[in-house]
Coordinates of C-alpha atoms in Angstrom, one line a residue:
M1 CA 37.1 -34.2 -28.3
S2 CA 39.8 -32.9 -25.9
I3 CA 42.8 -35.1 -25.4
D4 CA 46.2 -34.7 -23.8
L5 CA 48.7 -37.4 -24.7
H6 CA 51.8 -35.9 -23.0
T7 CA 51.9 -36.0 -19.2
H8 CA 54.5 -36.9 -16.6
T9 CA 54.5 -37.9 -12.9
F10 CA 56.9 -37.9 -10.0
K11 CA 58.3 -41.2 -11.3
C12 CA 60.5 -39.4 -13.8
H13 CA 62.3 -37.6 -10.9
H14 CA 61.7 -34.1 -12.3
A15 CA 57.9 -33.8 -12.1
K16 CA 55.4 -33.9 -9.4
G17 CA 52.1 -35.7 -8.8
T18 CA 51.0 -39.3 -9.2
S19 CA 49.4 -40.9 -12.3
E20 CA 46.0 -40.7 -10.5
D21 CA 46.6 -37.0 -9.8
I22 CA 47.0 -36.5 -13.6
V23 CA 43.8 -38.4 -14.3
K24 CA 41.8 -36.4 -11.8
A25 CA 43.2 -33.2 -13.2
A26 CA 42.2 -34.3 -16.7
I27 CA 38.6 -35.0 -15.5
Q28 CA 38.5 -31.5 -13.9
Q29 CA 39.6 -30.0 -17.2
G30 CA 36.8 -31.8 -19.0
L31 CA 39.1 -33.9 -21.2
K32 CA 37.7 -37.0 -22.8
A33 CA 41.1 -38.9 -22.9
I34 CA 44.3 -38.5 -21.0
G35 CA 47.6 -40.1 -21.9
I36 CA 50.3 -40.8 -19.3
N37 CA 53.6 -41.2 -21.1
D38 CA 56.3 -40.9 -18.5
H39 CA 59.9 -41.0 -19.8
F40 CA 61.0 -44.5 -20.6
P41 CA 64.1 -45.6 -18.6
M42 CA 67.1 -44.3 -20.3
R43 CA 70.3 -45.7 -18.8
Y44 CA 71.5 -46.3 -22.4
L45 CA 72.4 -42.6 -22.7
P46 CA 76.1 -41.7 -22.6
A47 CA 77.8 -41.3 -19.2
P48 CA 77.7 -37.5 -18.9
I49 CA 73.9 -37.6 -19.1
P50 CA 72.3 -37.8 -15.6
A51 CA 69.8 -40.4 -16.8
A52 CA 68.6 -41.0 -13.2
D53 CA 67.4 -37.4 -13.1
Y54 CA 65.2 -37.9 -16.1
A55 CA 63.4 -41.3 -15.8
M56 CA 62.5 -44.2 -13.6
E57 CA 64.6 -47.4 -13.7
L58 CA 63.7 -50.3 -16.0
S59 CA 63.0 -52.5 -13.0
E60 CA 60.2 -50.0 -12.0
F61 CA 58.4 -50.1 -15.3
P62 CA 56.3 -53.3 -14.8
D63 CA 54.6 -51.8 -11.7
H64 CA 54.1 -48.6 -13.7
V65 CA 52.3 -50.5 -16.4
K66 CA 50.1 -52.2 -13.8
E67 CA 49.2 -48.9 -12.2
I68 CA 48.0 -47.4 -15.4
K69 CA 45.9 -50.5 -16.2
Q70 CA 44.2 -50.2 -12.8
L71 CA 43.5 -46.5 -13.3
R72 CA 42.0 -47.3 -16.7
E73 CA 39.5 -49.6 -15.0
K74 CA 38.9 -47.3 -12.0
Y75 CA 38.0 -44.3 -14.2
K76 CA 36.2 -46.2 -17.0
G77 CA 33.1 -44.2 -18.0
K78 CA 34.6 -40.9 -16.7
I79 CA 37.6 -40.6 -18.9
E80 CA 39.7 -42.8 -21.2
V81 CA 43.1 -43.4 -19.7
L82 CA 45.8 -44.2 -22.3
F83 CA 49.2 -45.6 -21.7
G84 CA 52.2 -44.3 -23.6
S85 CA 55.9 -43.6 -23.0
E86 CA 58.2 -40.8 -24.1
V87 CA 61.3 -42.6 -25.4
D88 CA 64.5 -40.7 -25.7
F89 CA 66.0 -41.6 -29.1
Y90 CA 69.7 -42.1 -29.2
Q91 CA 71.0 -43.8 -32.3
P92 CA 74.0 -45.6 -30.8
A93 CA 71.7 -47.4 -28.4
I94 CA 68.9 -48.2 -30.8
D95 CA 69.2 -52.0 -30.2
T96 CA 69.1 -51.6 -26.5
I97 CA 66.1 -49.3 -26.8
K98 CA 64.2 -51.9 -28.9
Q99 CA 65.1 -54.7 -26.5
S100 CA 64.0 -52.7 -23.5
L101 CA 60.7 -51.8 -25.0
E102 CA 59.9 -55.3 -26.3
P103 CA 58.3 -56.8 -23.1
F104 CA 55.8 -53.9 -23.0
M105 CA 54.9 -53.5 -26.6
D106 CA 51.5 -55.1 -26.1
D107 CA 50.7 -52.7 -23.3
F108 CA 51.4 -49.4 -25.1
D109 CA 48.6 -47.4 -26.7
Y110 CA 51.2 -45.1 -28.3
L111 CA 54.9 -44.3 -28.2
Y112 CA 56.5 -40.9 -28.4
G113 CA 59.9 -40.5 -30.0
S114 CA 61.7 -37.5 -28.7
V115 CA 65.3 -36.2 -29.0
H116 CA 67.0 -34.4 -26.1
V117 CA 70.5 -35.7 -26.6
V118 CA 72.3 -34.9 -29.9
T119 CA 75.9 -36.0 -29.0
D120 CA 76.8 -36.3 -25.4
W121 CA 74.7 -33.5 -23.8
T122 CA 71.1 -32.7 -23.2
I123 CA 70.1 -29.7 -25.3
D124 CA 67.1 -28.7 -23.1
D125 CA 68.7 -29.1 -19.7
E126 CA 70.0 -25.9 -17.9
K127 CA 72.9 -28.0 -16.5
F128 CA 74.3 -28.0 -20.1
M129 CA 73.8 -24.4 -21.0
Y130 CA 77.6 -23.9 -21.3
K131 CA 77.6 -26.4 -24.2
W132 CA 75.7 -23.9 -26.3
E133 CA 78.6 -21.6 -26.0
E134 CA 81.2 -24.2 -27.2
Q135 CA 79.9 -24.5 -30.8
P136 CA 77.9 -22.6 -33.4
I137 CA 74.2 -22.6 -32.6
D138 CA 73.4 -23.4 -36.2
N139 CA 75.4 -26.7 -35.8
V140 CA 73.4 -27.7 -32.8
H141 CA 70.1 -27.1 -34.6
D142 CA 71.3 -28.9 -37.7
G143 CA 72.5 -31.9 -35.7
Y144 CA 69.2 -32.0 -33.8
Y145 CA 67.0 -32.2 -36.9
R146 CA 69.3 -34.9 -38.4
V147 CA 68.9 -37.0 -35.3
L148 CA 65.1 -36.5 -35.5
E149 CA 65.2 -37.7 -39.0
Q150 CA 67.1 -40.8 -37.9
M151 CA 64.5 -41.4 -35.2
A152 CA 61.6 -41.2 -37.8
K153 CA 63.3 -43.6 -40.1
T154 CA 63.3 -46.3 -37.4
R155 CA 59.5 -46.4 -37.6
L156 CA 59.4 -47.5 -34.0
F157 CA 57.4 -44.5 -32.7
D158 CA 53.9 -43.1 -33.3
V159 CA 54.3 -39.4 -32.3
V160 CA 57.1 -36.9 -32.6
G161 CA 57.5 -35.0 -29.3
H162 CA 58.2 -31.3 -29.2
I163 CA 59.8 -31.1 -32.6
D164 CA 61.6 -27.8 -32.1
V165 CA 62.5 -28.1 -28.5
C166 CA 66.0 -26.9 -29.4
K167 CA 64.6 -23.3 -29.3
K168 CA 63.7 -23.7 -25.6
F169 CA 66.4 -21.3 -24.3
K170 CA 66.0 -18.8 -27.2
K171 CA 69.0 -20.2 -28.9
F172 CA 67.8 -19.5 -32.4
P173 CA 69.8 -20.3 -35.6
S174 CA 71.1 -17.4 -37.6
G175 CA 70.2 -19.0 -40.9
N176 CA 67.1 -20.4 -42.5
L177 CA 66.7 -24.1 -41.7
D178 CA 63.6 -24.8 -43.9
T179 CA 65.5 -27.2 -46.1
R180 CA 66.9 -29.2 -43.2
I181 CA 63.6 -29.2 -41.3
G182 CA 61.8 -30.1 -44.5
T183 CA 63.9 -33.2 -45.0
T184 CA 63.2 -34.2 -41.4
L185 CA 59.4 -33.7 -42.0
D186 CA 59.6 -35.8 -45.1
A187 CA 61.0 -38.7 -43.0
I188 CA 58.2 -38.1 -40.4
A189 CA 55.6 -38.2 -43.2
A190 CA 57.0 -41.3 -44.8
A191 CA 56.9 -43.0 -41.4
G192 CA 53.3 -42.1 -40.9
M193 CA 54.2 -40.4 -37.6
V194 CA 51.9 -37.9 -35.9
L195 CA 53.3 -34.4 -34.9
E196 CA 52.6 -33.2 -31.4
I197 CA 51.5 -29.6 -30.7
N198 CA 53.2 -29.2 -27.4
T199 CA 52.3 -26.2 -25.2
A200 CA 55.2 -26.6 -22.7
G201 CA 57.2 -24.1 -24.7
L202 CA 54.8 -21.4 -23.4
R203 CA 56.1 -22.1 -19.9
K204 CA 59.8 -22.0 -21.0
P205 CA 62.1 -19.0 -21.8
V206 CA 61.2 -19.2 -25.4
G207 CA 57.5 -18.5 -24.6
E208 CA 56.3 -20.3 -27.8
I209 CA 54.4 -23.5 -28.6
Y210 CA 56.3 -26.4 -30.1
P211 CA 56.2 -26.3 -33.1
S212 CA 56.5 -22.9 -34.6
P213 CA 53.7 -21.7 -37.0
R214 CA 56.2 -22.1 -39.9
I215 CA 57.0 -25.8 -39.0
L216 CA 53.3 -26.6 -38.5
E217 CA 52.5 -25.1 -41.9
M218 CA 55.3 -27.2 -43.5
A219 CA 53.9 -30.3 -41.7
A220 CA 50.4 -29.5 -43.0
A221 CA 51.7 -29.3 -46.5
R222 CA 53.0 -32.8 -46.1
N223 CA 49.7 -34.1 -44.7
I224 CA 51.3 -34.9 -41.4
K225 CA 48.6 -35.4 -38.8
I226 CA 48.7 -33.8 -35.3
T227 CA 47.8 -34.4 -31.7
L228 CA 47.9 -32.4 -28.5
G229 CA 50.3 -32.6 -25.5
S230 CA 50.7 -30.3 -22.5
D231 CA 54.0 -32.0 -21.5
A232 CA 52.6 -31.6 -18.0
H233 CA 55.2 -32.0 -15.2
D234 CA 52.6 -31.0 -12.6
P235 CA 48.9 -32.0 -12.5
A236 CA 48.1 -28.3 -12.7
E237 CA 49.6 -28.2 -16.2
V238 CA 47.3 -30.8 -17.7
G239 CA 45.6 -29.3 -20.8
Y240 CA 47.8 -26.2 -20.5
C241 CA 46.8 -23.4 -22.9
F242 CA 45.1 -25.9 -25.3
D243 CA 43.0 -23.0 -26.6
K244 CA 46.1 -21.5 -28.1
A245 CA 47.2 -24.8 -29.5
I246 CA 43.9 -25.4 -31.2
D247 CA 44.0 -21.9 -32.6
L248 CA 47.5 -22.5 -34.0
A249 CA 46.3 -25.8 -35.5
K250 CA 43.3 -24.2 -37.2
R251 CA 45.4 -21.4 -38.6
A252 CA 47.6 -24.0 -40.2
G253 CA 44.6 -25.6 -41.8
Y254 CA 44.0 -28.5 -39.4
A255 CA 40.5 -29.6 -38.5
S256 CA 41.2 -32.9 -36.5
L257 CA 43.5 -34.6 -34.1
V258 CA 44.8 -38.1 -33.7
T259 CA 44.4 -40.3 -30.7
F260 CA 45.6 -43.9 -30.2
K261 CA 44.5 -47.3 -28.9
K262 CA 46.9 -50.2 -28.9
R263 CA 49.2 -48.3 -31.3
Q264 CA 46.3 -47.8 -33.8
P265 CA 45.5 -44.2 -34.6
S266 CA 42.0 -42.8 -34.9
I267 CA 40.8 -39.3 -35.9
V268 CA 38.8 -37.1 -33.5
G269 CA 37.5 -33.5 -33.9
L270 CA 39.7 -30.6 -33.1

C-alpha cells in the first residue's frame, strides 16, 4: 500500500497548490492514502522567527479542517484522505501548543512532531544561515537532538518528522553523534512514536533522504516503526522518490509501514 503522510499546501505560505491539488496528484501517483498535514499555526515561536512565513493563522484552521473533511467525502472510493498537522515543537511554549491543538484533537488522524527551532532561529531556513557560523556545528546538532528528545517525551505526537533535517545545508558534525542520537531514539521508542522516512532531503543541498541509513538502522534496532512522507510543497512532489525510500527501508530490515486513522496506527505492507 502506497501512502504519503507529509504534504503541504499554499496555506503554509511557502508551498503551492491546494489540498485538492494534492489529493488529485496522489491519485495520479497511484497512492492508496494521502495525508495532508500542513504546518500547525506557530505564533508561539520566539520573535525573531517569521512565523507568518511558515504557517496559516489559528483563525484559519477551522476552515482548513472543514475542507479536508469535504475532500475525504468527495474522493471516497478513489483514495483515503487523512488529516494531520505538522506541529513545530518548542518547549517554552508547550502549554500554548497543547491549548491550541485541543479543539481539533477529535479531527486529527495523526500529528507530526517536528523541530525546526532549537533556540531562537530556524535551523533549516536559508535566512538564518549566518547563525551556523556563530557557533560550533556540533553544538547545533547536539542541541537539536536534545530538543527532539524533549518532544518525544511529551507523548503528544504520533510521528517524528525529518529526524535529521539539521543536515539540510551539509552542515555535518565533526564528531560521532551515535550516543546522542541513540538517546533520542530511545525516547522516541518509549513514546511509541513512528519515524518518518522523508524524501525531501533529496531535493535539498544535502541530497540525502531523512534519516540517514545509520539512523534508520539504529531505529530498526529499537523496533521503531516507520512511515513515508514526501514533505511535498508542490503537488508535483507528492510521492517523490518513494522507490528510493522503500529501498532504504528494506535495506534497514523493514517490511511494513504505519498509517493512521483517528490517531490509531495500523500496519500496511511496504
